[in-house]
């Protein structure tokens, strides 16, 4: 399947897809769309970044268009249930983008913001609803949402729904759906509980699996700089002065640090904003929009806040601080190099983060290329010594422990799989192929 026009999709949809610059369907799109247009159920083992959203949004739009209702009144005909507000907002954007030549109205309902505005939009009529479970149940209980005309149901990121404790809410929603419907089920992983949920929901589904994104994509060039904690700010500033760092996501471990880094950059006239859990949903949405449309070149985020962020054309991920969980590193760097683009991930590692780096490399079974030819390079940090702030007494402790052979992470390090130049400057940056969303 090499081009969209081979897929059985209506012309207005193909036009919208082409306007987005998509030429070739991604594997999940190529494997699912025809079956979904025919009305089959689907079990999709795929995660964000694979083109999953278009894989379900395009056939949904096609079917709603192909089977118009007799009445002009809008009723909810398709429902997408997703675990986070950010994902909900992005899915709505996708429906609007792909459906821009069709008359359907898509809205999202999710918690964390006032319900009044959402209630008003619901009253105005909706064809496609995207929702997080709690707020959806809230509106169902008050009778403001009625799903009796539902034709297509999508359960997105089912494994995360379970992780986040939404399983009961999800079951409650499912039990309120009409029995006669088309169901689509997506999950990045299929542990037993997820598979059970799927088998109760789907009838003779088409099964589609695509390679997970969670393993670091080969297209992401990763490097690490060992630096003293106190040099991180100036190093970040120097890197960001390079305009080839077009759209940069910077990660910190704490909300406080995210704010501090964003403030400092703004003072240096490098437009930056922060998103984290302490910010009101509206402020987060604004920051994401500014980042998406290019008003803000740098977004500083914590791991939780960045979950599910899907913004095209993130050229660089910078780990201002390394995460203490290796899986978070994989998620962080996966924000770049989406949909066929290149991307770079640069990590700042201070002495006290040396062990974090070791476990990241161990988990990924990959040594990250070290940049030593930089003025900020600190041999002490590389040896795991804790720098400056806490004075000279404790700083040698870690190194002494290490020399005593307790963890010796250097020995575990393997050569990088691909040896590409790793200097933080002079990169051509990722290409921005796709706009929108
Ligand atoms: P998703 O997995 O749905 O979050 O999609 C990941 C990214 O890929 C989104 O930013 C889409 O805009 C982009 N995308 C989806 N399908 C295609 C395609 N066929 N060609 C190019 N980019 C795509």
Short mmCIF file of C-alpha atoms and ligand atoms in Angstrom, two decimals:
data_model
loop_
_atom_site.label_atom_id
_atom_site.label_comp_id
_atom_site.label_asym_id
_atom_site.label_seq_id
_atom_site.Cartn_x
_atom_site.Cartn_y
_atom_site.Cartn_z
CA UNK A 1 0.00 0.00 0.00
CA UNK A 2 1.93 2.97 -1.23
CA UNK A 3 -0.55 5.76 -1.43
CA UNK A 4 -3.72 6.97 0.18
CA UNK A 5 -5.68 7.04 -3.05
CA UNK A 6 -5.59 3.22 -3.06
CA UNK A 7 -7.63 3.24 0.13
CA UNK A 8 -11.43 3.23 -0.10
CA UNK A 9 -11.82 6.70 1.38
CA UNK A 10 -14.11 9.49 0.20
CA UNK A 11 -12.60 12.29 -1.85
CA UNK A 12 -13.03 15.07 0.79
CA UNK A 13 -11.04 12.94 3.24
CA UNK A 14 -8.27 12.16 0.76
CA UNK A 15 -8.03 15.86 -0.02
CA UNK A 16 -7.62 16.75 3.65
CA UNK A 17 -4.98 14.06 4.12
CA UNK A 18 -3.08 15.29 1.14
CA UNK A 19 -3.28 18.88 2.41
CA UNK A 20 -1.56 17.62 5.58
CA UNK A 21 1.34 16.45 3.44
CA UNK A 22 0.77 12.75 4.05
CA UNK A 23 1.60 10.71 1.00
CA UNK A 24 2.01 7.14 2.23
CA UNK A 25 -0.18 5.42 4.80
CA UNK A 26 1.73 4.26 7.87
CA UNK A 27 1.68 0.47 8.47
CA UNK A 28 -1.23 0.62 10.91
CA UNK A 29 -3.21 2.75 8.48
CA UNK A 30 -2.45 0.46 5.56
CA UNK A 31 -3.47 -2.60 7.59
CA UNK A 32 -6.64 -1.23 9.21
CA UNK A 33 -8.44 1.34 7.10
CA UNK A 34 -10.04 -0.94 4.51
CA UNK A 35 -11.42 -3.29 7.19
CA UNK A 36 -12.71 -0.40 9.25
CA UNK A 37 -14.44 1.17 6.27
CA UNK A 38 -16.18 -2.19 5.84
CA UNK A 39 -17.43 -2.00 9.40
CA UNK A 40 -15.21 -4.65 11.03
CA UNK A 41 -14.12 -4.53 14.67
CA UNK A 42 -10.40 -4.00 15.26
CA UNK A 43 -7.85 -5.01 17.85
CA UNK A 44 -4.83 -2.76 17.33
CA UNK A 45 -1.56 -3.27 19.15
CA UNK A 46 0.01 0.10 18.47
CA UNK A 47 0.93 3.21 20.31
CA UNK A 48 0.96 6.94 19.77
CA UNK A 49 3.40 7.94 17.07
CA UNK A 50 2.45 5.15 14.67
CA UNK A 51 -0.27 7.10 12.90
CA UNK A 52 -2.93 5.35 14.94
CA UNK A 53 -5.22 8.37 15.20
CA UNK A 54 -5.66 8.70 11.45
CA UNK A 55 -6.04 4.91 11.25
CA UNK A 56 -9.32 5.21 13.15
CA UNK A 57 -10.33 8.82 12.38
CA UNK A 58 -10.30 8.46 8.58
CA UNK A 59 -12.59 5.42 8.38
CA UNK A 60 -14.91 6.88 11.02
CA UNK A 61 -15.30 10.05 8.99
CA UNK A 62 -15.79 7.96 5.88
CA UNK A 63 -18.58 5.86 7.40
CA UNK A 64 -20.43 8.80 8.90
CA UNK A 65 -20.34 10.44 5.50
CA UNK A 66 -21.29 7.30 3.58
CA UNK A 67 -24.28 6.51 5.80
CA UNK A 68 -25.98 9.83 6.49
CA UNK A 69 -28.84 9.95 8.98
CA UNK A 70 -32.33 10.89 7.86
CA UNK A 71 -32.72 13.52 10.56
CA UNK A 72 -30.74 16.78 10.41
CA UNK A 73 -30.37 16.85 14.19
CA UNK A 74 -26.87 16.03 15.34
CA UNK A 75 -26.51 12.95 17.54
CA UNK A 76 -23.35 11.33 18.84
CA UNK A 77 -22.51 8.70 16.26
CA UNK A 78 -18.87 8.02 17.20
CA UNK A 79 -17.16 8.03 20.59
CA UNK A 80 -13.43 7.88 21.28
CA UNK A 81 -12.50 7.17 24.88
CA UNK A 82 -8.93 8.14 25.76
CA UNK A 83 -7.07 8.35 29.08
CA UNK A 84 -5.70 11.90 29.15
CA UNK A 85 -6.92 15.39 28.40
CA UNK A 86 -3.93 16.07 26.19
CA UNK A 87 -4.67 13.05 24.04
CA UNK A 88 -8.34 14.00 23.89
CA UNK A 89 -7.48 17.50 22.67
CA UNK A 90 -5.09 16.10 20.06
CA UNK A 91 -7.58 13.55 18.78
CA UNK A 92 -10.20 16.27 18.35
CA UNK A 93 -7.69 18.32 16.38
CA UNK A 94 -7.03 15.31 14.14
CA UNK A 95 -10.73 14.77 13.44
CA UNK A 96 -11.11 18.45 12.61
CA UNK A 97 -8.08 18.40 10.33
CA UNK A 98 -9.01 15.21 8.47
CA UNK A 99 -12.71 16.15 8.43
CA UNK A 100 -12.30 19.75 7.37
CA UNK A 101 -14.13 19.14 4.07
CA UNK A 102 -17.01 17.36 5.79
CA UNK A 103 -19.82 18.83 7.93
CA UNK A 104 -19.23 16.85 11.14
CA UNK A 105 -18.76 18.44 14.51
CA UNK A 106 -16.18 16.95 16.88
CA UNK A 107 -15.76 18.05 20.46
CA UNK A 108 -13.88 16.82 23.51
CA UNK A 109 -15.03 16.51 27.09
CA UNK A 110 -12.44 15.99 29.82
CA UNK A 111 -11.91 16.83 33.45
CA UNK A 112 -9.69 19.47 35.00
CA UNK A 113 -11.54 22.37 33.41
CA UNK A 114 -14.99 23.81 34.10
CA UNK A 115 -17.82 21.70 32.69
CA UNK A 116 -19.99 24.69 31.68
CA UNK A 117 -18.26 25.40 28.37
CA UNK A 118 -18.29 21.73 27.44
CA UNK A 119 -21.98 21.43 28.35
CA UNK A 120 -22.81 24.32 26.05
CA UNK A 121 -20.94 22.74 23.16
CA UNK A 122 -22.78 19.46 23.78
CA UNK A 123 -26.10 21.28 23.64
CA UNK A 124 -25.19 22.68 20.24
CA UNK A 125 -24.98 19.13 18.89
CA UNK A 126 -22.10 16.73 18.28
CA UNK A 127 -21.41 13.98 15.76
CA UNK A 128 -18.07 12.73 17.10
CA UNK A 129 -17.26 12.86 20.78
CA UNK A 130 -13.80 12.41 22.27
CA UNK A 131 -13.76 11.95 26.02
CA UNK A 132 -11.88 10.94 29.11
CA UNK A 133 -13.84 8.46 31.24
CA UNK A 134 -14.64 10.49 34.38
CA UNK A 135 -16.09 13.55 32.69
CA UNK A 136 -17.96 11.42 30.19
CA UNK A 137 -19.70 9.49 32.99
CA UNK A 138 -20.49 12.77 34.68
CA UNK A 139 -22.30 14.03 31.56
CA UNK A 140 -23.95 10.65 31.01
CA UNK A 141 -25.30 10.66 34.57
CA UNK A 142 -26.87 14.08 34.16
CA UNK A 143 -28.37 13.08 30.83
CA UNK A 144 -26.39 15.74 28.94
CA UNK A 145 -24.79 13.00 26.89
CA UNK A 146 -26.92 10.36 25.26
CA UNK A 147 -25.18 7.50 23.47
CA UNK A 148 -28.17 5.57 22.19
CA UNK A 149 -27.43 6.48 18.56
CA UNK A 150 -23.78 5.50 18.81
CA UNK A 151 -22.47 3.57 15.82
CA UNK A 152 -18.71 3.43 16.38
CA UNK A 153 -16.77 3.15 19.62
CA UNK A 154 -12.98 3.52 19.98
CA UNK A 155 -11.15 2.59 23.15
CA UNK A 156 -7.75 4.25 22.90
CA UNK A 157 -4.66 3.38 24.98
CA UNK A 158 -6.45 0.65 26.89
CA UNK A 159 -3.34 -0.37 28.83
CA UNK A 160 -2.88 3.14 30.12
CA UNK A 161 -6.53 3.29 31.09
CA UNK A 162 -5.84 0.31 33.32
CA UNK A 163 -2.59 1.77 34.68
CA UNK A 164 -4.37 4.97 35.54
CA UNK A 165 -7.12 3.16 37.42
CA UNK A 166 -9.90 3.92 34.93
CA UNK A 167 -10.97 0.34 34.35
CA UNK A 168 -14.24 0.56 36.29
CA UNK A 169 -15.19 3.80 34.59
CA UNK A 170 -14.39 2.26 31.21
CA UNK A 171 -16.54 -0.78 31.96
CA UNK A 172 -19.38 1.48 33.06
CA UNK A 173 -19.21 3.42 29.79
CA UNK A 174 -19.11 0.24 27.73
CA UNK A 175 -22.15 -1.18 29.50
CA UNK A 176 -24.13 1.90 28.49
CA UNK A 177 -23.36 1.57 24.77
CA UNK A 178 -25.80 0.15 22.21
CA UNK A 179 -25.03 -3.53 21.59
CA UNK A 180 -25.09 -3.09 17.85
CA UNK A 181 -22.01 -1.05 17.06
CA UNK A 182 -18.54 -1.17 15.55
CA UNK A 183 -15.76 -1.33 18.16
CA UNK A 184 -12.08 -0.48 17.88
CA UNK A 185 -9.62 -1.26 20.62
CA UNK A 186 -6.07 0.09 20.79
CA UNK A 187 -3.36 -0.72 23.27
CA UNK A 188 0.43 -0.47 23.15
CA UNK A 189 0.76 -3.65 25.22
CA UNK A 190 -1.57 -6.60 25.76
CA UNK A 191 -1.27 -7.87 29.31
CA UNK A 192 -3.93 -10.35 30.41
CA UNK A 193 -6.34 -7.82 31.87
CA UNK A 194 -6.25 -5.77 28.67
CA UNK A 195 -6.76 -8.82 26.46
CA UNK A 196 -9.76 -9.81 28.59
CA UNK A 197 -11.28 -6.38 28.25
CA UNK A 198 -10.78 -6.58 24.49
CA UNK A 199 -12.37 -9.98 24.10
CA UNK A 200 -15.48 -8.79 25.92
CA UNK A 201 -15.76 -5.77 23.70
CA UNK A 202 -14.94 -7.00 20.21
CA UNK A 203 -16.70 -9.34 17.82
CA UNK A 204 -14.48 -11.24 15.39
CA UNK A 205 -11.96 -8.40 15.21
CA UNK A 206 -9.27 -7.83 12.63
CA UNK A 207 -5.98 -7.98 14.53
CA UNK A 208 -3.25 -5.52 13.64
CA UNK A 209 0.10 -5.17 15.32
CA UNK A 210 2.76 -2.63 14.53
CA UNK A 211 6.25 -2.27 15.97
CA UNK A 212 6.22 -0.39 19.23
CA UNK A 213 7.72 3.06 19.41
CA UNK A 214 8.88 2.55 22.96
CA UNK A 215 12.21 1.13 21.88
CA UNK A 216 14.32 4.13 20.97
CA UNK A 217 13.83 4.73 17.31
CA UNK A 218 16.95 4.32 15.26
CA UNK A 219 16.28 7.74 13.84
CA UNK A 220 16.88 9.44 17.18
CA UNK A 221 20.50 10.43 17.60
CA UNK A 222 21.29 10.36 21.26
CA UNK A 223 24.17 11.97 23.07
CA UNK A 224 25.11 12.80 26.62
CA UNK A 225 27.22 15.60 28.08
CA UNK A 226 28.73 15.21 31.52
CA UNK A 227 28.47 18.58 33.20
CA UNK A 228 28.56 20.11 36.66
CA UNK A 229 25.10 20.97 37.88
CA UNK A 230 26.00 24.62 37.96
CA UNK A 231 26.92 24.63 34.27
CA UNK A 232 23.60 23.28 33.05
CA UNK A 233 21.96 26.68 32.62
CA UNK A 234 24.75 28.16 30.56
CA UNK A 235 25.05 25.00 28.48
CA UNK A 236 21.33 25.05 27.77
CA UNK A 237 21.46 28.70 26.81
CA UNK A 238 24.39 28.12 24.48
CA UNK A 239 22.66 25.21 22.78
CA UNK A 240 19.39 27.07 22.37
CA UNK A 241 21.07 30.11 20.83
CA UNK A 242 21.56 27.87 17.82
CA UNK A 243 18.45 28.48 15.72
CA UNK A 244 18.67 25.04 14.24
CA UNK A 245 17.18 23.88 17.50
CA UNK A 246 13.82 24.71 15.99
CA UNK A 247 11.31 23.14 18.34
CA UNK A 248 12.77 21.86 21.56
CA UNK A 249 11.26 19.94 24.44
CA UNK A 250 13.34 20.28 27.62
CA UNK A 251 12.75 17.87 30.48
CA UNK A 252 13.28 18.41 34.18
CA UNK A 253 12.47 16.10 37.07
CA UNK A 254 10.51 18.61 39.13
CA UNK A 255 7.75 21.16 38.49
CA UNK A 256 9.70 23.78 40.36
CA UNK A 257 12.74 23.30 38.14
CA UNK A 258 10.60 23.37 34.98
CA UNK A 259 9.28 26.79 35.99
CA UNK A 260 12.72 28.04 36.93
CA UNK A 261 14.33 26.92 33.66
CA UNK A 262 11.49 28.40 31.54
CA UNK A 263 11.66 31.71 33.42
CA UNK A 264 15.40 31.92 33.04
CA UNK A 265 15.23 31.25 29.30
CA UNK A 266 12.51 33.84 28.81
CA UNK A 267 14.68 36.41 30.59
CA UNK A 268 17.43 35.58 28.13
CA UNK A 269 15.01 36.30 25.29
CA UNK A 270 14.66 32.65 24.36
CA UNK A 271 10.86 32.24 24.20
CA UNK A 272 10.00 29.37 26.53
CA UNK A 273 7.09 28.13 28.55
CA UNK A 274 6.62 25.36 31.11
CA UNK A 275 3.97 22.69 31.51
CA UNK A 276 3.51 20.60 34.60
CA UNK A 277 0.82 19.22 36.84
CA UNK A 278 0.53 22.35 39.00
CA UNK A 279 -0.57 24.45 36.08
CA UNK A 280 -4.24 24.91 35.34
CA UNK A 281 -5.45 22.97 32.34
CA UNK A 282 -6.08 26.20 30.44
CA UNK A 283 -2.51 27.35 30.98
CA UNK A 284 -1.23 23.97 29.79
CA UNK A 285 -3.40 24.06 26.71
CA UNK A 286 -2.20 27.60 25.94
CA UNK A 287 1.45 26.62 26.36
CA UNK A 288 1.00 23.60 24.09
CA UNK A 289 -0.76 25.70 21.46
CA UNK A 290 2.01 28.32 21.53
CA UNK A 291 4.61 25.57 21.18
CA UNK A 292 2.68 23.93 18.37
CA UNK A 293 2.25 27.09 16.35
CA UNK A 294 5.86 28.16 16.87
CA UNK A 295 5.33 31.22 19.11
CA UNK A 296 7.32 29.43 21.73
CA UNK A 297 10.38 27.54 20.56
CA UNK A 298 11.14 25.82 23.83
CA UNK A 299 8.75 23.94 26.07
CA UNK A 300 10.00 22.82 29.47
CA UNK A 301 8.10 19.86 30.86
CA UNK A 302 8.02 17.27 33.58
CA UNK A 303 7.48 13.63 32.72
CA UNK A 304 3.87 13.48 33.82
CA UNK A 305 2.86 16.65 32.00
CA UNK A 306 4.52 15.52 28.80
CA UNK A 307 2.72 12.19 28.69
CA UNK A 308 1.01 11.76 25.41
CA UNK A 309 2.20 15.05 23.99
CA UNK A 310 2.13 14.58 20.28
CA UNK A 311 3.42 17.60 18.50
CA UNK A 312 4.86 17.34 15.06
CA UNK A 313 8.34 18.47 14.28
CA UNK A 314 9.99 18.41 17.70
CA UNK A 315 13.56 18.59 16.48
CA UNK A 316 15.28 18.09 19.81
CA UNK A 317 14.64 16.68 23.23
CA UNK A 318 16.98 17.96 25.90
CA UNK A 319 17.18 16.19 29.22
CA UNK A 320 18.18 19.06 31.48
CA UNK A 321 17.90 16.47 34.21
CA UNK A 322 17.90 12.73 33.65
CA UNK A 323 14.84 10.83 34.81
CA UNK A 324 15.27 8.36 37.64
CA UNK A 325 13.22 5.79 35.74
CA UNK A 326 14.76 4.43 32.55
CA UNK A 327 11.32 4.03 30.93
CA UNK A 328 10.78 7.77 31.26
CA UNK A 329 13.91 8.37 29.21
CA UNK A 330 12.52 6.22 26.43
CA UNK A 331 9.23 8.11 26.53
CA UNK A 332 10.96 11.47 26.60
CA UNK A 333 13.16 10.91 23.58
CA UNK A 334 10.21 9.34 21.74
CA UNK A 335 8.66 12.83 21.52
CA UNK A 336 11.06 13.55 18.67
CA UNK A 337 11.61 11.69 15.39
CA UNK A 338 7.89 11.14 14.85
CA UNK A 339 6.30 9.99 11.64
CA UNK A 340 9.46 9.45 9.66
CA UNK A 341 11.35 12.57 10.79
CA UNK A 342 14.81 12.65 12.36
CA UNK A 343 15.33 13.82 15.87
CA UNK A 344 18.02 14.35 18.45
CA UNK A 345 18.12 13.75 22.15
CA UNK A 346 20.78 15.44 24.25
CA UNK A 347 21.14 14.66 27.93
CA UNK A 348 22.94 16.67 30.59
CA UNK A 349 24.31 14.32 33.20
CA UNK A 350 25.76 15.68 36.44
CA UNK A 351 27.74 13.59 38.90
CA UNK A 352 24.73 12.73 41.02
CA UNK A 353 22.84 11.47 37.96
CA UNK A 354 25.55 9.09 36.86
CA UNK A 355 23.64 6.07 38.18
CA UNK A 356 20.48 7.11 36.36
CA UNK A 357 22.41 7.14 33.13
CA UNK A 358 23.83 3.70 33.85
CA UNK A 359 20.40 2.20 34.34
CA UNK A 360 19.02 3.92 31.24
CA UNK A 361 21.83 2.43 29.15
CA UNK A 362 21.30 -0.95 30.73
CA UNK A 363 17.58 -0.90 30.03
CA UNK A 364 18.06 0.20 26.44
CA UNK A 365 21.00 -2.18 25.99
CA UNK A 366 22.77 0.67 24.29
CA UNK A 367 25.59 3.02 25.16
CA UNK A 368 24.78 6.65 24.60
CA UNK A 369 27.41 8.59 22.76
CA UNK A 370 29.41 10.84 25.09
CA UNK A 371 30.42 14.32 23.98
CA UNK A 372 33.73 15.20 25.58
CA UNK A 373 35.02 17.92 23.26
CA UNK A 374 32.86 20.60 24.79
CA UNK A 375 34.09 23.31 27.17
CA UNK A 376 31.41 22.33 29.70
CA UNK A 377 32.55 18.71 29.81
CA UNK A 378 33.30 17.69 33.39
CA UNK A 379 35.44 14.67 34.08
CA UNK A 380 34.30 14.73 37.67
CA UNK A 381 30.69 14.46 36.62
CA UNK A 382 31.61 11.62 34.31
CA UNK A 383 33.22 9.82 37.21
CA UNK A 384 30.08 10.33 39.26
CA UNK A 385 31.42 12.93 41.66
CA UNK A 386 28.88 15.29 43.11
CA UNK A 387 29.84 18.83 42.25
CA UNK A 388 29.95 22.27 43.81
CA UNK A 389 26.82 22.90 45.79
CA UNK A 390 27.38 20.53 48.67
CA UNK A 391 31.03 21.40 49.13
CA UNK A 392 34.18 19.39 48.99
CA UNK A 393 33.56 16.93 51.78
CA UNK A 394 30.91 14.73 50.22
CA UNK A 395 31.89 15.21 46.64
CA UNK A 396 34.50 12.47 46.62
CA UNK A 397 32.26 9.93 48.33
CA UNK A 398 30.50 8.58 45.30
CA UNK A 399 33.68 8.31 43.31
CA UNK A 400 35.33 6.45 46.18
CA UNK A 401 32.36 4.06 46.32
CA UNK A 402 32.64 3.50 42.66
CA UNK A 403 36.37 2.86 42.77
CA UNK A 404 35.65 0.31 45.46
CA UNK A 405 33.74 -1.42 42.68
CA UNK A 406 30.16 -1.34 43.93
CA UNK A 407 28.45 -0.45 40.69
CA UNK A 408 31.12 0.36 38.13
CA UNK A 409 28.71 1.52 35.44
CA UNK A 410 31.53 2.41 33.04
CA UNK A 411 32.33 -1.23 32.56
CA UNK A 412 28.79 -1.99 31.57
CA UNK A 413 28.78 0.51 28.81
CA UNK A 414 28.63 -0.75 25.30
CA UNK A 415 29.54 0.92 22.15
CA UNK A 416 26.80 2.88 20.43
CA UNK A 417 24.97 0.94 17.77
CA UNK A 418 25.43 3.72 15.32
CA UNK A 419 28.36 6.09 15.53
CA UNK A 420 27.17 9.42 14.38
CA UNK A 421 28.68 12.79 15.23
CA UNK A 422 27.33 13.77 18.59
CA UNK A 423 28.38 17.35 19.21
CA UNK A 424 25.35 19.31 20.37
CA UNK A 425 25.96 21.98 17.83
CA UNK A 426 26.22 21.78 14.10
CA UNK A 427 23.31 19.45 13.73
CA UNK A 428 21.05 19.91 10.81
CA UNK A 429 18.15 19.32 13.14
CA UNK A 430 15.12 17.25 12.37
CA UNK A 431 13.10 17.96 9.31
CA UNK A 432 9.63 19.24 9.84
CA UNK A 433 7.63 17.27 7.43
CA UNK A 434 4.16 17.48 8.83
CA UNK A 435 2.28 20.43 10.12
CA UNK A 436 -1.07 20.64 11.75
CA UNK A 437 -2.23 18.88 14.91
P1 LIG B 1 -0.44 9.25 15.99
O1 LIG B 1 0.18 7.91 16.21
O2 LIG B 1 -1.83 9.15 15.52
O3 LIG B 1 -0.32 10.08 17.22
O4 LIG B 1 0.36 9.98 14.81
C1 LIG B 1 1.70 10.37 14.91
C2 LIG B 1 2.03 11.52 13.99
O5 LIG B 1 2.16 11.08 12.66
C3 LIG B 1 0.97 12.58 13.96
O6 LIG B 1 1.61 13.78 14.29
C4 LIG B 1 0.43 12.64 12.56
O7 LIG B 1 0.25 13.97 12.13
C5 LIG B 1 1.50 11.97 11.75
N1 LIG B 1 0.97 11.10 10.68
C6 LIG B 1 -0.08 10.25 10.77
N2 LIG B 1 -0.25 9.57 9.64
C7 LIG B 1 0.70 9.99 8.78
C8 LIG B 1 1.06 9.64 7.43
N3 LIG B 1 0.42 8.72 6.76
N4 LIG B 1 2.11 10.27 6.89
C9 LIG B 1 2.78 11.19 7.59
N5 LIG B 1 2.52 11.56 8.85
C10 LIG B 1 1.49 10.97 9.47
#
